[in-house]
Coordinates of C-alpha atoms in Angstrom, one line a residue:
G1009 CA 55.2 -50.4 -121.8
F1010 CA 55.4 -47.0 -119.0
V1011 CA 59.3 -47.0 -119.1
T1012 CA 61.5 -47.3 -122.2
Q1013 CA 65.5 -47.1 -122.3
R1014 CA 66.8 -44.9 -125.5
R1015 CA 69.2 -46.2 -127.4
D1016 CA 70.6 -43.6 -128.4
V1017 CA 72.5 -42.1 -125.2
L1018 CA 73.7 -44.3 -122.8
A1019 CA 72.1 -45.2 -119.0
T1020 CA 69.2 -43.2 -120.3
Y1021 CA 65.4 -43.8 -119.8
Q1022 CA 62.5 -42.4 -120.7
F1023 CA 59.7 -42.0 -118.5
V1024 CA 55.6 -42.2 -120.3
H1025 CA 53.8 -40.8 -117.0
D1026 CA 50.8 -39.7 -119.1
E1027 CA 49.6 -42.9 -120.6
L1028 CA 50.8 -44.3 -116.9
R1029 CA 48.1 -42.3 -115.6
E1030 CA 45.5 -43.1 -117.7
A1031 CA 46.3 -47.1 -117.9
V1032 CA 45.4 -46.1 -113.9
L1033 CA 42.3 -44.7 -114.8
A1034 CA 41.1 -46.8 -117.1
R1035 CA 41.0 -49.5 -114.4
L1036 CA 39.0 -47.2 -112.1
G1037 CA 36.0 -47.3 -114.2
E1038 CA 32.9 -46.7 -112.3
D1039 CA 34.4 -45.7 -109.5
L1040 CA 36.3 -42.8 -111.7
P1041 CA 33.1 -40.2 -110.6
A1042 CA 33.6 -40.4 -106.9
L1043 CA 37.3 -40.3 -106.7
H1044 CA 37.5 -36.7 -108.6
R1045 CA 33.9 -36.3 -106.4
H1046 CA 36.7 -37.4 -103.5
A1047 CA 39.5 -34.9 -104.4
A1048 CA 37.0 -32.1 -104.7
T1049 CA 35.5 -31.9 -101.4
A1050 CA 39.1 -32.5 -100.3
L1051 CA 40.5 -29.6 -102.4
E1052 CA 37.7 -27.5 -100.4
A1053 CA 38.3 -28.7 -97.1
V1054 CA 41.6 -28.4 -97.2
H1055 CA 42.7 -24.9 -99.1
G1056 CA 39.1 -23.6 -98.5
G1057 CA 37.9 -23.3 -102.0
G1058 CA 40.4 -20.0 -102.9
D1059 CA 40.6 -19.3 -106.2
E1060 CA 44.0 -20.3 -106.6
V1061 CA 42.3 -24.1 -106.8
A1062 CA 39.2 -23.0 -107.8
G1063 CA 40.6 -24.2 -111.9
R1064 CA 41.4 -27.7 -110.1
L1065 CA 37.4 -27.7 -108.3
A1066 CA 35.7 -26.9 -111.5
F1067 CA 37.1 -30.0 -113.5
H1068 CA 36.9 -32.5 -110.1
F1069 CA 33.2 -31.9 -109.9
G1070 CA 32.9 -32.0 -113.9
A1071 CA 34.5 -35.2 -114.1
A1072 CA 32.6 -36.7 -111.4
G1073 CA 29.5 -35.2 -113.3
D1074 CA 28.4 -32.9 -110.3
H1075 CA 27.5 -30.0 -113.6
G1076 CA 26.5 -27.0 -110.6
P1077 CA 29.2 -27.0 -108.3
A1078 CA 31.3 -27.5 -112.1
Y1079 CA 29.8 -24.8 -113.2
R1080 CA 30.2 -22.8 -110.8
W1081 CA 33.8 -22.9 -110.1
G1082 CA 34.8 -23.0 -113.4
L1083 CA 33.4 -19.5 -113.6
R1084 CA 35.6 -18.4 -110.9
A1085 CA 38.4 -19.8 -111.9
G1086 CA 38.2 -18.2 -115.0
A1087 CA 36.7 -14.7 -113.3
F1088 CA 40.2 -15.3 -111.5
A1089 CA 42.4 -16.1 -114.8
L1090 CA 41.2 -13.2 -116.9
G1091 CA 42.0 -11.0 -113.3
Q1092 CA 45.7 -12.2 -113.7
H1093 CA 45.1 -11.5 -117.5
G1094 CA 46.0 -15.7 -118.3
F1095 CA 43.2 -14.6 -120.8
S1096 CA 43.4 -18.2 -123.5
A1097 CA 43.3 -19.7 -119.7
A1098 CA 40.4 -17.9 -118.7
A1099 CA 38.4 -18.4 -122.2
D1100 CA 39.3 -22.4 -121.2
H1101 CA 37.3 -22.3 -117.8
Y1102 CA 34.3 -20.3 -119.0
G1103 CA 34.1 -22.6 -122.0
R1104 CA 34.6 -25.9 -119.6
A1105 CA 31.9 -23.9 -116.7
L1106 CA 29.2 -23.2 -119.5
A1107 CA 29.6 -26.4 -120.9
A1108 CA 28.8 -27.9 -117.4
A1109 CA 25.8 -25.6 -117.4
D1110 CA 24.5 -26.6 -120.9
A1111 CA 24.5 -30.7 -120.0
G1112 CA 23.1 -29.6 -116.3
G1113 CA 20.5 -28.0 -117.7
L1114 CA 21.6 -24.6 -115.6
S1115 CA 20.5 -21.6 -116.1
V1116 CA 23.3 -18.9 -117.6
T1117 CA 23.4 -15.6 -117.3
P1118 CA 24.6 -12.6 -120.5
E1119 CA 26.8 -11.2 -117.6
D1120 CA 28.7 -14.7 -117.5
L1121 CA 28.5 -15.3 -122.1
E1122 CA 29.1 -11.8 -122.2
R1123 CA 33.2 -12.7 -120.0
W1124 CA 33.0 -15.3 -122.2
G1125 CA 33.7 -13.7 -125.3
D1126 CA 35.9 -10.7 -123.7
A1127 CA 38.1 -13.6 -122.4
L1128 CA 37.8 -15.4 -126.3
T1129 CA 38.4 -11.8 -128.2
F1130 CA 41.7 -11.6 -125.7
S1131 CA 43.4 -14.8 -126.9
G1132 CA 42.6 -13.8 -130.0
R1133 CA 39.8 -16.1 -131.0
G1134 CA 38.0 -14.1 -132.7
D1135 CA 35.4 -16.4 -134.3
Q1136 CA 33.9 -17.6 -131.1
A1137 CA 34.3 -14.7 -129.3
A1138 CA 31.4 -13.1 -131.8
S1139 CA 29.9 -16.4 -130.6
A1140 CA 29.6 -16.0 -127.4
Y1141 CA 28.2 -12.5 -127.1
E1142 CA 25.9 -13.4 -129.8
R1143 CA 24.3 -16.2 -126.8
A1144 CA 25.1 -13.3 -124.9
L1145 CA 22.5 -11.2 -126.8
D1146 CA 19.5 -13.6 -127.1
R1147 CA 19.9 -14.1 -122.7
C1148 CA 19.6 -10.0 -122.3
A1149 CA 16.7 -9.0 -121.3
P1150 CA 14.0 -6.5 -122.5
G1151 CA 14.7 -3.3 -121.9
D1152 CA 18.5 -4.0 -120.9
D1153 CA 20.0 -1.8 -124.0
V1154 CA 22.8 -0.4 -121.8
R1155 CA 24.0 -4.3 -122.0
R1156 CA 22.8 -4.7 -125.7
V1157 CA 24.9 -1.9 -127.2
A1158 CA 27.9 -3.1 -125.0
L1159 CA 27.7 -6.3 -126.9
L1160 CA 27.2 -5.0 -130.3
A1161 CA 30.1 -3.0 -129.7
R1162 CA 32.5 -6.5 -128.5
V1163 CA 31.2 -7.9 -132.2
A1164 CA 31.1 -4.8 -134.0
E1165 CA 35.2 -4.6 -133.1
L1166 CA 36.1 -8.1 -134.2
E1167 CA 33.7 -7.3 -137.6
F1168 CA 35.8 -4.8 -138.0
R1169 CA 39.0 -6.6 -137.5
A1170 CA 38.2 -9.6 -139.8
A1171 CA 37.6 -6.6 -142.3
R1172 CA 33.7 -6.4 -142.4
L1173 CA 32.8 -2.7 -142.3
T1174 CA 29.1 -3.2 -142.9
R1175 CA 28.0 -5.9 -140.2
A1176 CA 30.8 -4.2 -137.7
T1177 CA 28.3 -0.7 -138.0
S1178 CA 24.7 -1.4 -138.9
P1179 CA 23.5 -3.2 -135.7
L1180 CA 25.1 -0.6 -133.6
E1181 CA 24.4 2.5 -135.6
A1182 CA 20.6 1.4 -135.5
L1183 CA 20.5 0.8 -131.3
L1184 CA 22.5 3.8 -130.2
P1185 CA 18.9 5.8 -130.0
R1186 CA 17.7 3.7 -127.7
L1187 CA 20.2 4.3 -125.4
G1188 CA 20.3 8.1 -125.8
G1189 CA 22.9 8.0 -128.8
H1190 CA 23.7 10.0 -132.0
V1191 CA 24.4 8.2 -135.2
Y1192 CA 25.9 10.4 -138.1
G1193 CA 24.0 11.2 -140.9
R1194 CA 20.9 11.1 -139.6
A1195 CA 18.5 14.3 -139.3
E1196 CA 18.5 14.7 -135.3
A1197 CA 21.8 13.9 -134.9
V1198 CA 23.6 16.8 -133.1
E1199 CA 26.0 19.2 -134.2
A1200 CA 29.6 17.6 -133.1
T1201 CA 32.8 19.3 -134.3
R1202 CA 36.5 18.2 -133.2
E1203 CA 37.0 21.3 -132.6
A1204 CA 34.9 22.0 -130.1
A1205 CA 35.3 18.7 -128.5
E1206 CA 39.3 19.6 -128.3
R1207 CA 37.9 23.2 -126.4
V1208 CA 36.0 21.5 -123.6
L1209 CA 39.3 19.3 -122.9
L1210 CA 42.2 21.6 -123.2
A1211 CA 39.8 23.4 -120.3
S1212 CA 38.6 20.9 -118.0
E1213 CA 42.7 20.3 -118.2
R1214 CA 43.9 24.0 -116.7
A1215 CA 40.5 24.0 -114.9
G1216 CA 41.7 20.4 -112.7
A1217 CA 37.6 20.7 -112.8
P1218 CA 36.8 17.2 -111.2
Q1219 CA 34.5 14.9 -113.0
D1220 CA 30.2 15.2 -113.0
S1221 CA 29.2 13.4 -109.9
L1222 CA 27.1 10.2 -111.7
D1223 CA 25.5 7.5 -110.4
A1224 CA 26.2 4.0 -110.8
A1225 CA 23.5 3.7 -113.9
E1226 CA 24.5 6.7 -115.4
A1227 CA 27.9 6.2 -115.4
T1228 CA 27.5 2.7 -116.8
R1229 CA 25.4 4.2 -119.5
L1230 CA 27.9 7.2 -120.5
E1231 CA 30.8 4.5 -119.4
V1232 CA 29.2 2.6 -123.0
L1233 CA 27.9 5.3 -125.1
C1234 CA 32.1 6.2 -124.7
D1235 CA 33.6 3.2 -125.7
T1236 CA 31.3 2.6 -128.8
Y1237 CA 31.6 6.3 -130.2
R1238 CA 35.3 5.5 -129.7
N1239 CA 35.0 2.2 -131.2
L1240 CA 33.0 3.7 -134.2
A1241 CA 35.4 6.7 -134.9
E1242 CA 38.4 3.9 -135.1
I1243 CA 36.4 2.8 -137.6
A1244 CA 35.7 5.3 -139.7
Y1245 CA 39.0 6.3 -139.5
Y1246 CA 39.9 4.3 -142.3
Y1247 CA 37.4 5.1 -144.9
D1248 CA 36.1 8.5 -143.7
P1249 CA 37.0 11.2 -141.8
Q1250 CA 34.3 13.5 -141.8
R1251 CA 32.1 10.2 -139.2
R1252 CA 35.2 9.8 -138.2
D1253 CA 35.3 13.4 -136.9
F1254 CA 31.8 12.8 -135.6
Y1255 CA 32.1 10.0 -133.3
H1256 CA 35.4 11.1 -132.3
S1257 CA 34.0 14.4 -130.7
L1258 CA 30.7 12.5 -129.1
A1259 CA 33.4 10.0 -127.6
C1260 CA 35.5 12.9 -126.0
H1261 CA 33.0 15.0 -124.2
L1262 CA 32.5 12.5 -122.6
A1263 CA 35.8 11.3 -122.0
V1264 CA 35.6 14.4 -120.0
R1265 CA 32.6 13.5 -118.1
L1266 CA 33.7 10.4 -117.0
G1267 CA 37.3 12.0 -116.2
T1268 CA 38.2 7.6 -115.2
G1269 CA 37.5 4.6 -116.6
R1270 CA 38.5 2.3 -119.7
A1271 CA 36.7 4.0 -121.8
A1272 CA 38.0 7.2 -121.5
A1273 CA 41.5 6.3 -121.2
Q1274 CA 41.3 5.0 -124.6
T1275 CA 39.4 8.5 -126.2
F1276 CA 41.9 10.2 -124.5
A1277 CA 45.0 8.3 -126.2
L1278 CA 42.7 8.8 -129.4
T1279 CA 42.5 12.3 -129.5
A1280 CA 46.2 12.3 -129.1
F1281 CA 47.0 10.0 -131.9
L1282 CA 44.2 12.2 -133.4
A1283 CA 45.8 16.1 -132.5
G1284 CA 49.0 14.5 -133.3
L1285 CA 48.6 13.6 -136.8
D1286 CA 47.3 17.2 -138.0
G1287 CA 49.4 19.1 -135.8
R1288 CA 47.8 20.3 -133.0
F1289 CA 50.5 19.4 -130.7
E1290 CA 48.9 21.2 -127.5
V1291 CA 46.0 18.8 -127.9
A1292 CA 47.8 16.0 -128.9
E1293 CA 50.4 16.5 -125.0
V1294 CA 47.9 16.6 -123.3
A1295 CA 45.7 14.3 -124.0
G1296 CA 48.1 11.9 -124.1
E1297 CA 48.9 12.9 -120.8
R1298 CA 45.7 12.1 -119.2
A1299 CA 44.9 8.7 -121.1
L1300 CA 48.5 8.2 -119.9
R1301 CA 47.4 9.1 -116.9
V1302 CA 44.1 7.6 -116.1
A1303 CA 45.3 4.0 -117.4
R1304 CA 47.9 4.1 -114.6
E1305 CA 45.3 4.9 -112.1
L1306 CA 43.2 1.9 -113.6
G1307 CA 46.4 -0.9 -113.3
D1308 CA 45.4 -2.2 -116.3
P1309 CA 47.9 -3.3 -118.4
V1310 CA 46.2 -3.7 -121.6
T1311 CA 44.7 -0.5 -121.9
L1312 CA 48.2 1.3 -120.7
M1313 CA 49.5 -1.0 -123.6
F1314 CA 46.7 0.6 -125.9
A1315 CA 47.4 4.1 -124.7
S1316 CA 50.7 4.4 -124.9
A1317 CA 51.2 3.1 -128.1
L1318 CA 48.8 5.3 -129.5
V1319 CA 50.4 7.9 -127.4
G1320 CA 53.4 7.2 -129.2
T1321 CA 52.5 8.0 -132.6
T1322 CA 52.1 11.3 -131.4
F1323 CA 55.5 11.6 -130.1
V1324 CA 56.9 10.3 -134.0
S1325 CA 54.5 13.2 -135.2
A1326 CA 55.9 15.9 -133.4
G1327 CA 59.5 14.9 -133.9
D1328 CA 60.1 13.8 -130.9
L1329 CA 61.5 9.9 -131.9
T1330 CA 63.6 9.4 -128.8
R1331 CA 60.0 9.9 -126.9
A1332 CA 58.3 7.6 -129.8
L1333 CA 60.6 5.3 -129.3
D1334 CA 60.3 4.6 -125.3
A1335 CA 56.9 4.9 -125.5
S1336 CA 56.3 2.6 -128.4
A1337 CA 58.4 0.5 -126.9
A1338 CA 56.9 0.4 -123.6
A1339 CA 53.8 -0.9 -124.8
W1340 CA 55.3 -3.1 -126.7
A1341 CA 56.3 -4.9 -123.6
I1342 CA 53.4 -5.2 -121.9
A1343 CA 51.9 -6.5 -124.9
Q1344 CA 54.5 -9.7 -124.5
R1345 CA 54.1 -9.9 -121.3
V1346 CA 50.5 -10.0 -120.9
E1347 CA 50.3 -11.7 -124.8
E1348 CA 46.7 -10.6 -125.6
P1349 CA 46.7 -11.1 -129.3
Q1350 CA 43.8 -8.2 -130.4
R1351 CA 45.5 -4.9 -129.3
M1352 CA 49.1 -6.5 -128.9
M1353 CA 48.9 -6.4 -133.0
T1354 CA 47.5 -3.0 -132.4
V1355 CA 50.7 -2.1 -131.1
V1356 CA 52.6 -4.5 -133.0
S1357 CA 51.7 -2.3 -136.6
T1358 CA 52.4 0.7 -134.6
H1359 CA 56.0 0.3 -133.2
A1360 CA 56.7 -1.3 -136.6
L1361 CA 55.9 2.2 -138.1
T1362 CA 57.6 3.9 -135.2
L1363 CA 61.2 1.8 -135.8
A1364 CA 60.9 2.8 -139.5
A1365 CA 60.2 6.4 -139.1
A1366 CA 63.7 6.1 -136.8
G1367 CA 66.2 4.4 -139.7
R1368 CA 65.8 1.0 -137.7
A1369 CA 64.1 -0.9 -140.9
D1370 CA 65.7 -4.3 -140.4
E1371 CA 63.5 -4.1 -136.4
S1372 CA 61.1 -2.7 -138.2
A1373 CA 60.2 -5.3 -141.4
A1374 CA 60.5 -8.2 -138.9
V1375 CA 57.7 -6.4 -136.3
S1376 CA 55.4 -6.2 -139.4
R1377 CA 56.1 -9.8 -140.8
L1378 CA 55.2 -10.8 -136.6
A1379 CA 52.2 -8.6 -136.9
R1380 CA 50.7 -10.1 -140.4
E1381 CA 51.7 -13.4 -138.8
L1382 CA 49.3 -13.0 -136.0
G1383 CA 46.6 -11.5 -137.7
A1384 CA 46.5 -14.0 -140.1
H1385 CA 46.6 -16.6 -137.4
H1386 CA 44.1 -14.8 -135.1
G1387 CA 41.5 -13.7 -138.7
Y1388 CA 42.5 -9.8 -137.7
T1389 CA 42.6 -8.8 -141.6
R1390 CA 42.6 -5.3 -140.3
V1391 CA 45.8 -6.1 -138.9
G1392 CA 47.3 -8.0 -140.9
E1393 CA 46.8 -4.4 -143.7
M1394 CA 48.9 -2.2 -141.1
A1395 CA 51.4 -5.0 -141.1
V1396 CA 51.7 -4.6 -144.7
I1397 CA 51.6 -1.1 -144.8
G1398 CA 54.6 -1.0 -141.5
G1399 CA 56.8 -3.7 -143.6
C1400 CA 56.3 -1.2 -147.2
A1401 CA 57.7 1.5 -144.5
A1402 CA 60.5 -0.3 -143.4
A1403 CA 61.3 -1.6 -147.5
M1404 CA 61.7 2.3 -148.3
A1405 CA 63.9 3.1 -145.8
A1406 CA 66.4 0.3 -146.3
G1407 CA 66.5 0.9 -149.5
R1408 CA 64.4 -2.2 -150.8
F1409 CA 62.4 -1.1 -153.6
D1410 CA 61.6 -4.1 -154.6
D1411 CA 60.4 -5.7 -151.7
A1412 CA 57.4 -2.1 -151.7
V1413 CA 56.5 -2.8 -155.2
A1414 CA 55.4 -6.0 -154.0
L1415 CA 53.8 -5.6 -150.7
A1416 CA 52.4 -2.6 -152.6
R1417 CA 50.2 -5.1 -155.0
E1418 CA 47.9 -5.9 -151.9
A1419 CA 46.1 -2.5 -152.9
D1420 CA 43.2 -3.8 -154.3
A1421 CA 42.1 -6.6 -151.9
M1422 CA 42.2 -3.9 -149.2
E1423 CA 40.3 -1.0 -150.9
R1424 CA 38.1 -3.8 -151.7
R1425 CA 37.5 -4.9 -148.2
G1426 CA 36.7 -0.8 -147.6
S1427 CA 39.9 0.3 -146.4
R1428 CA 39.8 3.5 -148.9
M1429 CA 42.9 5.1 -146.9
L1430 CA 45.4 2.2 -146.8
A1431 CA 44.4 1.3 -150.2
L1432 CA 45.7 5.1 -151.2
Q1433 CA 48.9 4.7 -148.7
L1434 CA 50.0 1.6 -150.1
R1435 CA 49.4 3.0 -153.9
S1436 CA 51.5 6.3 -152.6
Y1437 CA 54.7 4.0 -151.3
G1438 CA 53.9 1.4 -154.4
A1439 CA 54.3 4.7 -157.4
L1440 CA 57.2 5.7 -155.8
A1441 CA 58.9 2.5 -155.5
R1442 CA 58.3 1.1 -159.6
A1443 CA 60.1 4.8 -160.1
M1444 CA 62.8 3.7 -158.3
V1445 CA 63.5 0.3 -159.9
E1446 CA 62.1 1.4 -163.5
H1447 CA 63.5 2.7 -166.5
R1448 CA 60.8 5.7 -166.3
A1449 CA 58.9 6.1 -163.6
R1450 CA 54.9 7.2 -163.7
P1451 CA 54.4 10.2 -161.6
D1452 CA 50.5 10.0 -163.1
L1453 CA 50.4 7.1 -161.0
A1454 CA 51.3 8.6 -157.9
L1455 CA 49.4 12.7 -158.3
D1456 CA 46.6 10.4 -159.6
V1457 CA 46.7 8.4 -155.4
V1458 CA 47.0 12.5 -154.5
D1459 CA 43.9 13.7 -156.1
A1460 CA 42.2 10.7 -154.3
W1461 CA 43.8 11.2 -151.0
R1462 CA 42.9 15.0 -150.9
A1463 CA 39.1 14.0 -152.5
G1464 CA 38.8 11.7 -149.3
R1465 CA 39.5 14.5 -147.1
F1466 CA 42.0 12.3 -145.4
D1467 CA 44.1 14.9 -143.5
S1468 CA 46.0 13.2 -142.0
L1469 CA 49.4 12.0 -143.5
V1470 CA 49.0 14.2 -146.4
C1471 CA 52.4 15.4 -146.6
N1472 CA 53.7 11.4 -147.2
I1473 CA 51.5 11.5 -150.1
D1474 CA 52.6 15.0 -151.6
G1475 CA 56.2 14.4 -151.4
N1476 CA 56.0 10.9 -153.0
A1477 CA 54.6 12.2 -155.4
L1478 CA 57.2 15.1 -156.1
L1479 CA 60.0 12.3 -155.7
T1480 CA 58.4 10.2 -158.7
G1481 CA 58.2 13.6 -160.6
A1482 CA 62.0 14.7 -159.9
L1483 CA 62.9 11.1 -161.4
A1484 CA 60.9 10.6 -163.6
A1485 CA 61.8 14.3 -165.3
R1486 CA 65.2 12.6 -166.4
H1487 CA 63.5 11.8 -169.3
G1488 CA 61.1 14.7 -169.4
L1489 CA 58.0 15.6 -168.2
H1490 CA 54.1 16.8 -170.0
G1491 CA 52.7 20.3 -169.7
D1492 CA 50.1 18.6 -167.5
V1493 CA 52.3 16.7 -165.2
I1494 CA 54.6 19.6 -164.8
A1495 CA 51.5 21.2 -163.8
R1496 CA 50.2 19.3 -161.5
L1497 CA 52.9 18.2 -159.5
D1498 CA 53.6 22.2 -159.4
H1499 CA 50.0 22.3 -157.9
V1500 CA 51.0 19.6 -155.1
A1501 CA 54.6 22.1 -154.0
S1502 CA 52.7 25.0 -153.6
S1503 CA 49.3 23.3 -151.6
G1504 CA 51.0 21.2 -149.6
R1505 CA 53.3 23.5 -147.5
A1506 CA 50.7 24.9 -145.4
A1507 CA 50.0 20.7 -144.3
A1508 CA 53.7 20.5 -144.3
E1509 CA 54.3 22.9 -141.6
R1510 CA 51.8 21.6 -139.2
S1511 CA 53.7 18.3 -139.1
R1512 CA 57.2 18.1 -137.5
A1513 CA 57.4 15.3 -138.4
K1514 CA 57.3 14.9 -142.8
K1515 CA 57.7 18.7 -143.0
G1516 CA 61.6 17.4 -143.9
L1517 CA 60.2 14.8 -146.1
F1518 CA 58.0 17.1 -147.5
T1519 CA 60.5 20.1 -148.3
A1520 CA 63.5 18.3 -149.6
A1521 CA 61.0 16.8 -152.2
A1522 CA 59.8 19.3 -153.0
G1523 CA 63.9 20.9 -153.6
L1524 CA 64.7 17.9 -155.6
Y1525 CA 61.7 18.4 -157.9
A1526 CA 62.1 21.9 -158.4
L1527 CA 66.0 20.9 -158.9
S1528 CA 64.7 18.6 -161.8
Q1529 CA 62.9 21.6 -163.7
G1530 CA 66.3 24.0 -163.0
R1531 CA 65.0 26.2 -160.6
D1532 CA 66.9 27.9 -158.2
E1533 CA 64.6 27.3 -155.2
G1534 CA 65.2 23.4 -155.5
R1535 CA 69.0 23.8 -153.6
I1536 CA 67.3 25.6 -150.3
L1537 CA 64.1 23.8 -149.8
L1538 CA 66.3 20.2 -150.3
D1539 CA 68.7 22.2 -147.7
E1540 CA 66.2 23.3 -145.6
G1541 CA 64.2 19.9 -145.5
L1542 CA 67.1 17.7 -144.9
A1543 CA 68.1 19.9 -141.8
Y1544 CA 64.5 19.9 -140.6
A1545 CA 64.4 15.6 -141.2
L1546 CA 67.8 15.4 -139.2
R1547 CA 66.9 17.7 -136.8
Y1548 CA 63.4 15.7 -135.7
G1549 CA 65.6 12.4 -135.8
M1550 CA 63.4 11.0 -139.1
R1551 CA 66.2 8.7 -140.7
G1552 CA 64.2 6.7 -142.2
D1553 CA 63.1 9.5 -144.2
L1554 CA 66.6 10.4 -144.9
A1555 CA 66.9 7.2 -146.2
L1556 CA 64.9 7.3 -149.1
L1557 CA 66.1 10.7 -149.6
A1558 CA 69.7 9.8 -150.1
E1559 CA 68.1 6.5 -152.4
V1560 CA 65.9 8.9 -154.8
R1561 CA 69.2 11.6 -154.7
A1562 CA 71.6 9.7 -156.0
R1563 CA 69.5 8.3 -158.7
I1564 CA 68.1 12.3 -159.8
E1565 CA 71.8 12.6 -160.0
R1566 CA 73.2 8.8 -161.9
P1567 CA 73.1 9.7 -165.7
P1568 CA 70.5 8.3 -166.8
P1569 CA 70.8 4.8 -169.5

């Protein structure tokens, strides 16, 4: 029946509205399409065909078998939902519209397919989005290389998030020259350096120079190139620093020329992030402020969310945890409001690391778990990897070293997928965590990570890698160290000082770790270094590092078993 009494609750009835509706519709038979057509006509007459009713009009025209109006109204409904950041609804509207076009034998434009792909991407349906972009590529007009590169860049980001690096970059780099772009490693490639790009950025900020006067076609070409270079730089960040710097410098030059737009905002945010990691805080401050300014001017919450997340990490690098947490929390709040899984997951991973740095380990672990779930749900392997790093950092800060050891076992799989930097970072955590839970530490494992890190020229975060090796060595010293291991640890302690001086965030960890290692060797300077490092970490609010250092110190001072 359509109305049933619930016997478990007195005088309560359950109305089965959907069944009633379906029963009525089933009786209409051949009259149903005409009824839908009448409903659509009435809606147009009453509401004038506004955006708010576009979805209902598309539904009724589709049910009436009127494929042309269903297609047109479906596109309008999708565009309206996309503008309101209702990404899942937009994807559904576009999907139904394009299905109506197929049913009616109507011509579909690459622009329509691109927007459908964007909606699918933003709603976390990566495989479907890639298919939509591939269909759009098939329909591109001959010679429309700007649109073709833009579409390939979208596909590349999806492939990257699914940890398919070759498929992410090769097709895109093959097409770049046709757009006037440059490709890393080619003989004709320009010399692009990070320093030159940053000088241009700082000079433009001091001069307050207006952006170039560009016609619409040239502005579109540069916007696509800028976004593509930034995309390639982000991908290369995880496995090839030189390639990263090449593409980032090209993107930064174009962002300064453009002055505004989504690509410029995201490039400025990436510039701030990279500069902060390497201790170039003037550049980080200028680029971060410009990224946020451009993002706010655009009024696009997704761009602002991404910019806030990356700029937040620059505050961590600069040792300003208060501003870092504010920026990270702002990005997280936007992410929850707009529910855009692709960038939302990037925000989650950076938020987790910021919380871990501040010593809020339980919150960091919870956010990392959420990021991992989102990555698994949407097939974004790379985000899941970042969540593992965040979870490991949280476990180390909380003293849950068994958890860190378990997470570190995923390093080999990461490296097989091309995430060499993340794999090494995870092995560094794992070596120290194992030293905390096992009777005999293995400093050689941590030192091998140091050597691989430097051989890979991963300059950023080197203080973490060096510091973890020194702490592992200090723990192992209770059982005696071989001479060659002592020599390697001494080299890390001396060679890592320059990098530590550039890093406000990690100078405390490295210096205190060097102090604990020196004390383990009976060296007088150990106490001075330890006190200096602890004071520095306390000054900059690095409570996660302070908690870890306290745990290591307690283990070292405990009598050996």
